[in-house]
Structures are given as C-alpha cells and as structure tokens.
Amino acid sequence: MTSTIRCDIVSAEEEIFHGKVKLVVATGEMGELGIAPRHAPLITRLKPGQVRVILENGEEQFFYVSGGILEVQPQVVTVLTDTAIRAKDLDEAAARQAKDEAEKLLLNRTDAIEIAEAQAQLAQALAQLQALERLRKNLKH
Amino acid sequence: MAGTKEIRTKIKSVQNTRKVTRALEMVSASKIRKAQDKMKASRPYSRLMRQVIGHVAKANTEYKHPFLIERPEVRRVGFVVISTDRGLCGGLNSTLFRKLLGEIREWQAKGAEVDIVAVGQKAAAFFKRLKVNLVGSVTHLGEKPQVAQLIGVMKVMLDAYSEGRVDRVFLCYNDFINTMTQKVRTDQLLPLPPSDELESSHDWDYLYEPNPQVVLDDVLTRYVESLVYQGVLENLASEHAARMVAMKSASDNATKLIGNLQLVYNKARQAAITQEISEIVGGAAAV
C-alpha cells in the first residue's frame, strides 16, 4: 500500500507546488477536506482559504488560494487555483465593463485610440515619404 | 556651403532615429525572454486542466455540458481577437487582421453573423473602423497580463454561447514559434473540440461537490479562460519578437542611409573645395 500521493498545485500564471505528499487539507465548498492516499475520485470547488500539504518527511507547507478546483484521482491530487477572487456579481461587473468599453469605442470617435490610430497612419506616411526620398537619392548617384 | 550644412543636419537626425530604434530593439530582446518564461509558467495549468477535463469526459455522468455539445446549425459565430496594444511591431497585427477578415467573410458567405471580442488596442481600433458587431473589449493588458483582466470579456462571450446567441467561438492570435517566426492561429474555443484521451476504460464517476453541473461549469469556464490567457501570452511574446526584428531592420536601414548621406556630404564638400581652389587660381592668374 502506498503511503504517499502525488500532488500538483498550479495557477494559470505559475506552478506553485508539485511533489509527493502524505496528506492534502483544503477548504472545499461543502467543508474541510483531508485527502489521504487512496481517497475516492472526487472533484470539488474550493473556497478561498488555505491549502495545507504534509510532505513525506512530515514537513508541512501552506498555500493561500483564492478559490479554485480540487480533483482527486487514484494517483494524483490536482489543485487548480484561481489567481483572482471569483464571485458571480464580480464576474458580472467585469463583463459589464468589457461591454461598456466596446460600446464606448463604437460611440466616441475622437478618443485616445483615434489619436493613436492617426499617429500610426502618420508614421506610415512618413516612412513612405522617407523611402521615396531615399529611392530618389539612390537614383541620383 | 549651404548644401553641406543641410546634409549634416540630416545625418544627425537619422543618427538620432537609429539610436531610438536600437534602444527599442534591445528593450524588446530582453522582454522576449520574460514573455517566454511566462508562457512556460502557465503551461502546467492548462495541461492539468486538460487532464481533469479528460477525466470528466471519461467519467460516467448523465449530465452533458453545453460547452461540449456540437450545434448542427451555426447562425452566429464569435471571434476573440488578440492583438497588441502598441504598434511598431512590423506586420504582426495587419497579418492577423487580414487572415481574420478572410474567415469573417467566409462565415458571412455561409449566412452566419459575426460577433467580435477585441483584446488589445489595435484590434479595438481596427474593428471599430470596420463597424462589425463589437461586443466586448479589453485593452492595456501590459507586460504582465493576468487572468483577472480577461474574465470580463470572456464572460461576455461565454454567456452569449450559453444563451444560444452564439453557436461557435474562435480564438485568433499570433502563435510564437521562434524569434523570427510568428504564425496566425485560429483555434476553436467552443464547443470544445474532443480531446484525444477520450477512450473510456472503466465505469466510475467522481464524487461531485456540490453537484456535477456546477463543478463542470466552473472547470470548463476556467479552461476556456486559460486558453485565452495562453493566447495572450503567445501574442505578447510574438509582439516583442516582431518588434525586435522590425527595429533591427530599421536600424540597419538607418545605417545604410547614413552611409549614403555621408557619401553625398563628402562629395559636396570636395566640390566646394575644388571650386574655391579654382577661384583662387583663377584670381591669381588674373593678377
């Protein structure tokens, strides 16, 4: 019987922990979870809180997660953590903001982006002029 | 001597331009490495995410998530377009837009309407001019983009998909292959293309907490977000690579231009000297 299980803790932006552990303790949505080797397959959402792992040599490590998903497979425990605080209304606010931004873009015709665009076109025209000039110089000599 | 002075100022100004392009080139060169590191760091997440989804698909659940179901009829497609915020990166954005326009026309020819979500200023400016159906936009992601910045725009698309307003969603970005090559890629985001690891081996199911529907919804939403996030990182690395190459060729051109101008300047100077000598000689002969 194996007394350890592989554990991966990752976020979208980086790998946080991986290695063999004796126990994983996390805050699931339905309550505290302690995952030892040979746990039944499980998948759950995590609440913001601590994930504690106990390494092979008995050492403890703590990680703070702002939510995420915990999956238990016979050989491996995977913790997919969120890097942002997620909540339904927060997500909705972000979506609204993205929509507003799009609408603003379609309405306003003389904002910073227009100026950036004009600048880009100006730079292009200048480059073309320069190229022409160079061509003329080369022809002359 | 009027001509020579003009040429000298011109040489000076081209030299200054070269200083700027050199600096930009070096800045990009150092940023590529950082962008690549970020790309690598984010890979384990999507790999493990794919594994989890593979397991979920393998497990015996009676619930089929809409993100996994192919819809027979496509009336409206969504595109998530990832572009850069700044210019001066060669043809990176314009190649992307050109390719995308081709695809948009193809869908329109099939009678489907098109929704666009723009990531990055260049895409926002481009699609604003086109007057397509721009439903969401996010700009100024900066050098260290974060998933949190993408949640909003992705929710716009994902909601549209769940509510049946959009039948298919694509992701369009520049794939970083190496410093010299970036390739435009259009990946299907939704419905999620079936993965290779789908052979079901035995009958088992997860313990779901709280229930399959909620958990699957979360997993799949996050997976799609992580795909888009990866696209953003790839595009960022591509941006720096393209800028480095563009600035390098600009510096080279400036060097060439300076060489030519120097030649012209020397000739003009020599002509002036010759003229002066012949004037003195002519004057002396007259005396």
Short mmCIF file of N, CA, C and O in Angstrom, two decimals, chain A residues 14-121:
data_model
loop_
_atom_site.label_atom_id
_atom_site.label_comp_id
_atom_site.label_asym_id
_atom_site.label_seq_id
_atom_site.Cartn_x
_atom_site.Cartn_y
_atom_site.Cartn_z
N GLU A 14 1.34 30.44 -12.81
CA GLU A 14 2.58 29.73 -12.45
C GLU A 14 2.29 28.41 -11.77
O GLU A 14 1.17 28.14 -11.33
N GLU A 15 3.34 27.57 -11.70
CA GLU A 15 3.25 26.33 -10.96
C GLU A 15 3.62 26.63 -9.52
O GLU A 15 4.65 27.25 -9.24
N ILE A 16 2.78 26.22 -8.58
CA ILE A 16 3.02 26.62 -7.20
C ILE A 16 3.71 25.51 -6.42
O ILE A 16 4.65 25.75 -5.67
N PHE A 17 3.26 24.28 -6.60
CA PHE A 17 3.86 23.17 -5.85
C PHE A 17 3.65 21.88 -6.62
O PHE A 17 2.62 21.67 -7.24
N HIS A 18 4.65 21.01 -6.62
CA HIS A 18 4.38 19.64 -7.02
C HIS A 18 5.34 18.71 -6.31
O HIS A 18 6.49 19.05 -6.04
N GLY A 19 4.84 17.56 -5.95
CA GLY A 19 5.67 16.61 -5.21
C GLY A 19 4.81 15.56 -4.54
O GLY A 19 3.58 15.55 -4.68
N LYS A 20 5.48 14.67 -3.80
CA LYS A 20 4.76 13.60 -3.11
C LYS A 20 4.35 14.07 -1.72
O LYS A 20 5.15 14.69 -1.03
N VAL A 21 3.14 13.79 -1.35
CA VAL A 21 2.66 14.22 -0.05
C VAL A 21 1.93 13.08 0.65
O VAL A 21 1.51 12.10 0.02
N LYS A 22 1.79 13.24 1.96
CA LYS A 22 1.05 12.24 2.74
C LYS A 22 -0.40 12.64 2.91
O LYS A 22 -1.27 11.80 3.04
N LEU A 23 -0.61 13.96 2.92
CA LEU A 23 -1.97 14.44 3.18
C LEU A 23 -2.15 15.83 2.57
O LEU A 23 -1.24 16.64 2.59
N VAL A 24 -3.33 16.06 2.00
CA VAL A 24 -3.68 17.39 1.50
C VAL A 24 -4.92 17.84 2.25
O VAL A 24 -5.90 17.10 2.32
N VAL A 25 -4.87 19.03 2.82
CA VAL A 25 -6.05 19.56 3.51
C VAL A 25 -6.46 20.85 2.82
O VAL A 25 -5.64 21.74 2.62
N ALA A 26 -7.72 20.93 2.41
CA ALA A 26 -8.19 22.11 1.71
C ALA A 26 -9.61 22.43 2.16
O ALA A 26 -10.31 21.58 2.73
N THR A 27 -10.03 23.66 1.86
CA THR A 27 -11.39 24.07 2.20
C THR A 27 -12.28 23.91 0.98
O THR A 27 -12.23 24.73 0.07
N GLY A 28 -13.04 22.85 0.97
CA GLY A 28 -13.97 22.64 -0.14
C GLY A 28 -15.22 23.45 0.07
O GLY A 28 -15.42 24.03 1.14
N GLU A 29 -16.06 23.47 -0.95
CA GLU A 29 -17.26 24.27 -0.82
C GLU A 29 -18.19 23.71 0.25
O GLU A 29 -18.94 24.43 0.88
N MET A 30 -18.13 22.39 0.42
CA MET A 30 -19.02 21.76 1.39
C MET A 30 -18.34 21.55 2.74
O MET A 30 -18.88 20.91 3.62
N GLY A 31 -17.10 22.03 2.89
CA GLY A 31 -16.43 21.89 4.17
C GLY A 31 -14.99 21.49 4.02
O GLY A 31 -14.50 21.30 2.91
N GLU A 32 -14.30 21.37 5.15
CA GLU A 32 -12.89 20.98 5.15
C GLU A 32 -12.73 19.59 4.54
O GLU A 32 -13.55 18.70 4.76
N LEU A 33 -11.65 19.45 3.77
CA LEU A 33 -11.38 18.15 3.16
C LEU A 33 -9.98 17.72 3.54
O LEU A 33 -9.05 18.52 3.48
N GLY A 34 -9.83 16.48 3.93
CA GLY A 34 -8.50 15.92 4.12
C GLY A 34 -8.35 14.78 3.14
O GLY A 34 -9.15 13.85 3.12
N ILE A 35 -7.37 14.89 2.26
CA ILE A 35 -7.21 13.86 1.24
C ILE A 35 -5.95 13.05 1.55
O ILE A 35 -4.84 13.59 1.49
N ALA A 36 -6.14 11.81 1.86
CA ALA A 36 -5.01 10.90 2.08
C ALA A 36 -4.90 10.00 0.85
O ALA A 36 -5.82 9.95 0.03
N PRO A 37 -3.80 9.28 0.67
CA PRO A 37 -3.70 8.36 -0.46
C PRO A 37 -4.87 7.37 -0.46
O PRO A 37 -5.40 7.02 0.59
N ARG A 38 -5.28 6.95 -1.63
CA ARG A 38 -6.38 6.01 -1.85
C ARG A 38 -7.75 6.62 -1.53
O ARG A 38 -8.70 5.91 -1.21
N HIS A 39 -7.82 7.92 -1.64
CA HIS A 39 -9.11 8.59 -1.50
C HIS A 39 -9.93 8.29 -2.75
O HIS A 39 -9.38 8.05 -3.82
N ALA A 40 -11.25 8.28 -2.62
CA ALA A 40 -12.10 8.04 -3.79
C ALA A 40 -12.02 9.23 -4.75
O ALA A 40 -11.79 10.35 -4.30
N PRO A 41 -12.20 8.99 -6.06
CA PRO A 41 -12.17 10.11 -7.02
C PRO A 41 -13.19 11.18 -6.62
O PRO A 41 -14.33 10.85 -6.31
N LEU A 42 -12.73 12.41 -6.65
CA LEU A 42 -13.58 13.50 -6.18
C LEU A 42 -13.24 14.75 -6.95
O LEU A 42 -12.09 14.96 -7.34
N ILE A 43 -14.24 15.55 -7.21
CA ILE A 43 -13.96 16.85 -7.82
C ILE A 43 -14.84 17.87 -7.12
O ILE A 43 -16.03 17.65 -6.91
N THR A 44 -14.23 18.96 -6.69
CA THR A 44 -14.99 19.94 -5.93
C THR A 44 -14.45 21.34 -6.16
O THR A 44 -13.31 21.51 -6.57
N ARG A 45 -15.30 22.30 -5.87
CA ARG A 45 -14.83 23.68 -5.89
C ARG A 45 -14.21 24.01 -4.54
O ARG A 45 -14.61 23.46 -3.52
N LEU A 46 -13.24 24.90 -4.57
CA LEU A 46 -12.60 25.32 -3.32
C LEU A 46 -13.07 26.70 -2.94
O LEU A 46 -13.33 27.53 -3.80
N LYS A 47 -13.14 26.91 -1.63
CA LYS A 47 -13.44 28.26 -1.14
C LYS A 47 -12.11 28.96 -0.91
O LYS A 47 -11.10 28.30 -0.68
N PRO A 48 -12.10 30.29 -0.93
CA PRO A 48 -10.84 30.97 -0.62
C PRO A 48 -10.35 30.53 0.75
O PRO A 48 -11.13 30.46 1.70
N GLY A 49 -9.09 30.22 0.84
CA GLY A 49 -8.57 29.77 2.12
C GLY A 49 -7.23 29.09 1.94
O GLY A 49 -6.56 29.27 0.93
N GLN A 50 -6.87 28.30 2.96
CA GLN A 50 -5.57 27.68 2.95
C GLN A 50 -5.61 26.29 2.34
O GLN A 50 -6.58 25.55 2.51
N VAL A 51 -4.55 25.93 1.64
CA VAL A 51 -4.33 24.53 1.28
C VAL A 51 -3.07 24.10 2.03
O VAL A 51 -2.04 24.75 1.96
N ARG A 52 -3.21 23.03 2.80
CA ARG A 52 -2.08 22.57 3.61
C ARG A 52 -1.66 21.22 3.07
O ARG A 52 -2.51 20.36 2.83
N VAL A 53 -0.38 21.03 2.86
CA VAL A 53 0.09 19.70 2.46
C VAL A 53 1.11 19.22 3.47
O VAL A 53 1.88 20.00 4.03
N ILE A 54 1.11 17.92 3.73
CA ILE A 54 2.11 17.32 4.61
C ILE A 54 3.02 16.46 3.74
O ILE A 54 2.56 15.53 3.07
N LEU A 55 4.28 16.83 3.71
CA LEU A 55 5.24 16.15 2.85
C LEU A 55 5.63 14.80 3.43
O LEU A 55 5.29 14.47 4.57
N GLU A 56 6.38 14.04 2.61
CA GLU A 56 6.80 12.70 3.01
C GLU A 56 7.54 12.71 4.35
O GLU A 56 7.37 11.82 5.17
N ASN A 57 8.38 13.75 4.53
CA ASN A 57 9.19 13.78 5.75
C ASN A 57 8.46 14.46 6.91
O ASN A 57 9.08 14.83 7.90
N GLY A 58 7.16 14.62 6.77
CA GLY A 58 6.38 15.16 7.87
C GLY A 58 6.32 16.68 7.91
O GLY A 58 5.61 17.26 8.72
N GLU A 59 7.08 17.32 7.01
CA GLU A 59 7.09 18.78 6.98
C GLU A 59 5.75 19.29 6.43
O GLU A 59 5.15 18.65 5.56
N GLU A 60 5.33 20.43 6.94
CA GLU A 60 4.05 20.99 6.50
C GLU A 60 4.29 22.21 5.62
O GLU A 60 5.21 22.99 5.87
N GLN A 61 3.45 22.38 4.58
CA GLN A 61 3.53 23.60 3.78
C GLN A 61 2.14 24.16 3.60
O GLN A 61 1.18 23.42 3.44
N PHE A 62 2.08 25.50 3.63
CA PHE A 62 0.78 26.16 3.47
C PHE A 62 0.76 26.99 2.20
O PHE A 62 1.76 27.59 1.82
N PHE A 63 -0.37 27.01 1.56
CA PHE A 63 -0.56 27.88 0.40
C PHE A 63 -1.91 28.57 0.56
O PHE A 63 -2.87 27.93 0.97
N TYR A 64 -1.93 29.83 0.20
CA TYR A 64 -3.22 30.51 0.21
C TYR A 64 -3.82 30.46 -1.19
O TYR A 64 -3.13 30.74 -2.17
N VAL A 65 -5.06 30.06 -1.30
CA VAL A 65 -5.71 30.09 -2.62
C VAL A 65 -6.96 30.94 -2.52
O VAL A 65 -7.63 30.98 -1.50
N SER A 66 -7.24 31.65 -3.63
CA SER A 66 -8.46 32.47 -3.63
C SER A 66 -9.54 31.72 -4.40
O SER A 66 -10.18 32.27 -5.27
N GLY A 67 -9.70 30.45 -4.08
CA GLY A 67 -10.70 29.65 -4.77
C GLY A 67 -10.06 28.79 -5.83
O GLY A 67 -8.86 28.90 -6.09
N GLY A 68 -10.86 27.92 -6.44
CA GLY A 68 -10.31 27.04 -7.47
C GLY A 68 -11.02 25.71 -7.49
O GLY A 68 -12.16 25.59 -7.02
N ILE A 69 -10.32 24.73 -8.02
CA ILE A 69 -10.93 23.41 -8.17
C ILE A 69 -9.95 22.36 -7.66
O ILE A 69 -8.75 22.46 -7.90
N LEU A 70 -10.48 21.38 -6.95
CA LEU A 70 -9.64 20.29 -6.46
C LEU A 70 -10.14 18.99 -7.07
O LEU A 70 -11.33 18.70 -7.06
N GLU A 71 -9.19 18.24 -7.65
CA GLU A 71 -9.57 16.98 -8.25
C GLU A 71 -8.75 15.87 -7.59
O GLU A 71 -7.55 16.03 -7.39
N VAL A 72 -9.40 14.79 -7.26
CA VAL A 72 -8.68 13.65 -6.68
C VAL A 72 -8.82 12.47 -7.63
O VAL A 72 -9.92 12.09 -8.01
N GLN A 73 -7.66 11.96 -8.04
CA GLN A 73 -7.61 10.75 -8.86
C GLN A 73 -6.85 9.71 -8.03
O GLN A 73 -6.15 10.07 -7.09
N PRO A 74 -6.93 8.44 -8.39
CA PRO A 74 -6.24 7.43 -7.58
C PRO A 74 -4.76 7.75 -7.35
O PRO A 74 -4.24 7.54 -6.26
N GLN A 75 -4.08 8.31 -8.37
CA GLN A 75 -2.63 8.51 -8.24
C GLN A 75 -2.25 9.95 -7.92
O GLN A 75 -1.11 10.21 -7.57
N VAL A 76 -3.18 10.86 -8.10
CA VAL A 76 -2.77 12.26 -8.05
C VAL A 76 -3.89 13.17 -7.54
O VAL A 76 -5.07 12.91 -7.78
N VAL A 77 -3.48 14.19 -6.79
CA VAL A 77 -4.40 15.24 -6.36
C VAL A 77 -4.01 16.50 -7.12
O VAL A 77 -2.84 16.88 -7.13
N THR A 78 -4.97 17.10 -7.79
CA THR A 78 -4.67 18.30 -8.55
C THR A 78 -5.45 19.47 -7.96
O THR A 78 -6.66 19.38 -7.79
N VAL A 79 -4.75 20.55 -7.66
CA VAL A 79 -5.43 21.76 -7.20
C VAL A 79 -5.22 22.83 -8.26
O VAL A 79 -4.09 23.23 -8.52
N LEU A 80 -6.31 23.23 -8.89
CA LEU A 80 -6.23 24.30 -9.89
C LEU A 80 -6.72 25.57 -9.20
O LEU A 80 -7.90 25.74 -8.96
N THR A 81 -5.77 26.43 -8.86
CA THR A 81 -6.18 27.60 -8.08
C THR A 81 -6.48 28.78 -8.98
O THR A 81 -5.94 28.89 -10.08
N ASP A 82 -7.36 29.63 -8.49
CA ASP A 82 -7.65 30.88 -9.19
C ASP A 82 -6.66 31.92 -8.74
O ASP A 82 -6.22 31.91 -7.60
N THR A 83 -6.36 32.83 -9.64
CA THR A 83 -5.48 33.92 -9.23
C THR A 83 -6.30 35.14 -8.87
O THR A 83 -5.79 36.11 -8.35
N ALA A 84 -7.58 35.09 -9.17
CA ALA A 84 -8.43 36.23 -8.86
C ALA A 84 -9.56 35.77 -7.97
O ALA A 84 -9.94 34.61 -7.97
N ILE A 85 -10.08 36.69 -7.21
CA ILE A 85 -11.26 36.37 -6.40
C ILE A 85 -12.44 36.29 -7.35
O ILE A 85 -12.71 37.22 -8.11
N ARG A 86 -13.13 35.16 -7.31
CA ARG A 86 -14.25 34.98 -8.23
C ARG A 86 -15.55 35.00 -7.45
O ARG A 86 -15.69 34.37 -6.42
N ALA A 87 -16.47 35.74 -7.96
CA ALA A 87 -17.82 35.71 -7.42
C ALA A 87 -18.73 36.11 -8.55
O ALA A 87 -18.33 36.81 -9.46
N LYS A 88 -19.96 35.64 -8.47
CA LYS A 88 -20.86 35.83 -9.60
C LYS A 88 -21.02 37.31 -9.95
O LYS A 88 -20.87 37.71 -11.09
N ASP A 89 -21.27 38.13 -8.91
CA ASP A 89 -21.51 39.54 -9.21
C ASP A 89 -20.23 40.25 -9.64
O ASP A 89 -20.27 41.16 -10.46
N LEU A 90 -19.08 39.80 -9.10
CA LEU A 90 -17.81 40.41 -9.52
C LEU A 90 -17.57 40.12 -11.00
O LEU A 90 -17.19 41.00 -11.77
N ASP A 91 -17.79 38.87 -11.40
CA ASP A 91 -17.61 38.48 -12.79
C ASP A 91 -18.53 39.28 -13.68
O ASP A 91 -18.16 39.71 -14.76
N GLU A 92 -19.76 39.44 -13.20
CA GLU A 92 -20.73 40.16 -13.99
C GLU A 92 -20.32 41.62 -14.19
O GLU A 92 -20.46 42.18 -15.26
N ALA A 93 -19.78 42.20 -13.12
CA ALA A 93 -19.32 43.59 -13.20
C ALA A 93 -18.21 43.71 -14.24
O ALA A 93 -18.18 44.65 -15.04
N ALA A 94 -17.30 42.71 -14.23
CA ALA A 94 -16.20 42.73 -15.19
C ALA A 94 -16.72 42.62 -16.62
O ALA A 94 -16.25 43.30 -17.53
N ALA A 95 -17.73 41.75 -16.80
CA ALA A 95 -18.32 41.58 -18.12
C ALA A 95 -18.97 42.87 -18.59
O ALA A 95 -18.86 43.27 -19.74
N ARG A 96 -19.66 43.52 -17.63
CA ARG A 96 -20.34 44.76 -17.99
C ARG A 96 -19.33 45.80 -18.43
O ARG A 96 -19.52 46.53 -19.39
N GLN A 97 -18.20 45.81 -17.71
CA GLN A 97 -17.15 46.78 -18.02
C GLN A 97 -16.62 46.54 -19.44
O GLN A 97 -16.39 47.48 -20.20
N ALA A 98 -16.41 45.26 -19.77
CA ALA A 98 -15.90 44.92 -21.11
C ALA A 98 -16.88 45.37 -22.18
O ALA A 98 -16.50 45.87 -23.24
N LYS A 99 -18.18 45.18 -21.89
CA LYS A 99 -19.20 45.58 -22.86
C LYS A 99 -19.23 47.09 -23.02
O LYS A 99 -19.32 47.62 -24.12
N ASP A 100 -19.16 47.77 -21.85
CA ASP A 100 -19.17 49.24 -21.87
C ASP A 100 -18.02 49.76 -22.71
O ASP A 100 -18.18 50.70 -23.49
N GLU A 101 -16.88 49.13 -22.51
CA GLU A 101 -15.69 49.58 -23.24
C GLU A 101 -15.93 49.48 -24.75
O GLU A 101 -15.59 50.38 -25.51
N ALA A 102 -16.53 48.36 -25.15
CA ALA A 102 -16.81 48.16 -26.57
C ALA A 102 -17.78 49.22 -27.07
O ALA A 102 -17.62 49.79 -28.14
N GLU A 103 -18.82 49.49 -26.25
CA GLU A 103 -19.80 50.48 -26.68
C GLU A 103 -19.19 51.87 -26.78
O GLU A 103 -19.48 52.62 -27.70
N LYS A 104 -18.35 52.15 -25.80
CA LYS A 104 -17.68 53.46 -25.79
C LYS A 104 -16.85 53.63 -27.07
O LYS A 104 -16.83 54.68 -27.69
N LEU A 105 -16.18 52.52 -27.43
CA LEU A 105 -15.36 52.54 -28.64
C LEU A 105 -16.20 52.89 -29.85
O LEU A 105 -15.80 53.65 -30.72
N LEU A 106 -17.40 52.28 -29.90
CA LEU A 106 -18.23 52.47 -31.08
C LEU A 106 -18.85 53.86 -31.11
O LEU A 106 -19.17 54.39 -32.16
N LEU A 107 -19.04 54.45 -29.93
CA LEU A 107 -19.66 55.77 -29.87
C LEU A 107 -18.66 56.89 -30.10
O LEU A 107 -18.79 57.69 -31.01
N ASN A 108 -17.63 56.91 -29.24
CA ASN A 108 -16.66 58.01 -29.31
C ASN A 108 -15.80 57.89 -30.55
O ASN A 108 -15.24 56.85 -30.82
N ARG A 109 -15.69 58.97 -31.24
CA ARG A 109 -14.88 58.91 -32.45
C ARG A 109 -13.55 59.63 -32.29
O ARG A 109 -12.70 59.56 -33.13
N THR A 110 -13.40 60.40 -31.25
CA THR A 110 -12.15 61.18 -31.10
C THR A 110 -11.52 60.92 -29.75
O THR A 110 -11.21 61.84 -29.03
N ASP A 111 -11.36 59.66 -29.40
CA ASP A 111 -10.69 59.39 -28.13
C ASP A 111 -9.23 59.03 -28.38
O ASP A 111 -8.70 59.19 -29.47
N ALA A 112 -8.61 58.55 -27.34
CA ALA A 112 -7.16 58.28 -27.40
C ALA A 112 -6.82 57.29 -28.51
O ALA A 112 -5.79 57.41 -29.16
N ILE A 113 -7.74 56.35 -28.74
CA ILE A 113 -7.43 55.33 -29.73
C ILE A 113 -7.42 55.92 -31.13
O ILE A 113 -6.56 55.61 -31.95
N GLU A 114 -8.38 56.82 -31.37
CA GLU A 114 -8.40 57.50 -32.66
C GLU A 114 -7.07 58.22 -32.89
O GLU A 114 -6.50 58.17 -33.97
N ILE A 115 -6.61 58.87 -31.82
CA ILE A 115 -5.37 59.63 -31.94
C ILE A 115 -4.21 58.68 -32.21
O ILE A 115 -3.39 58.92 -33.09
N ALA A 116 -4.20 57.55 -31.47
CA ALA A 116 -3.14 56.56 -31.67
C ALA A 116 -3.16 56.06 -33.11
O ALA A 116 -2.12 55.90 -33.76
N GLU A 117 -4.38 55.86 -33.60
CA GLU A 117 -4.54 55.37 -34.96
C GLU A 117 -4.00 56.40 -35.97
O GLU A 117 -3.25 56.06 -36.88
N ALA A 118 -4.37 57.67 -35.73
CA ALA A 118 -3.91 58.73 -36.62
C ALA A 118 -2.39 58.82 -36.60
O ALA A 118 -1.75 58.98 -37.63
N GLN A 119 -1.84 58.66 -35.38
CA GLN A 119 -0.39 58.71 -35.25
C GLN A 119 0.26 57.58 -36.03
O GLN A 119 1.27 57.77 -36.70
N ALA A 120 -0.36 56.40 -35.95
CA ALA A 120 0.19 55.25 -36.66
C ALA A 120 0.19 55.52 -38.16
O ALA A 120 1.15 55.24 -38.87
N GLN A 121 -0.93 56.10 -38.63
CA GLN A 121 -1.02 56.38 -40.06
C GLN A 121 -0.02 57.44 -40.48
O GLN A 121 0.58 57.36 -41.55
#
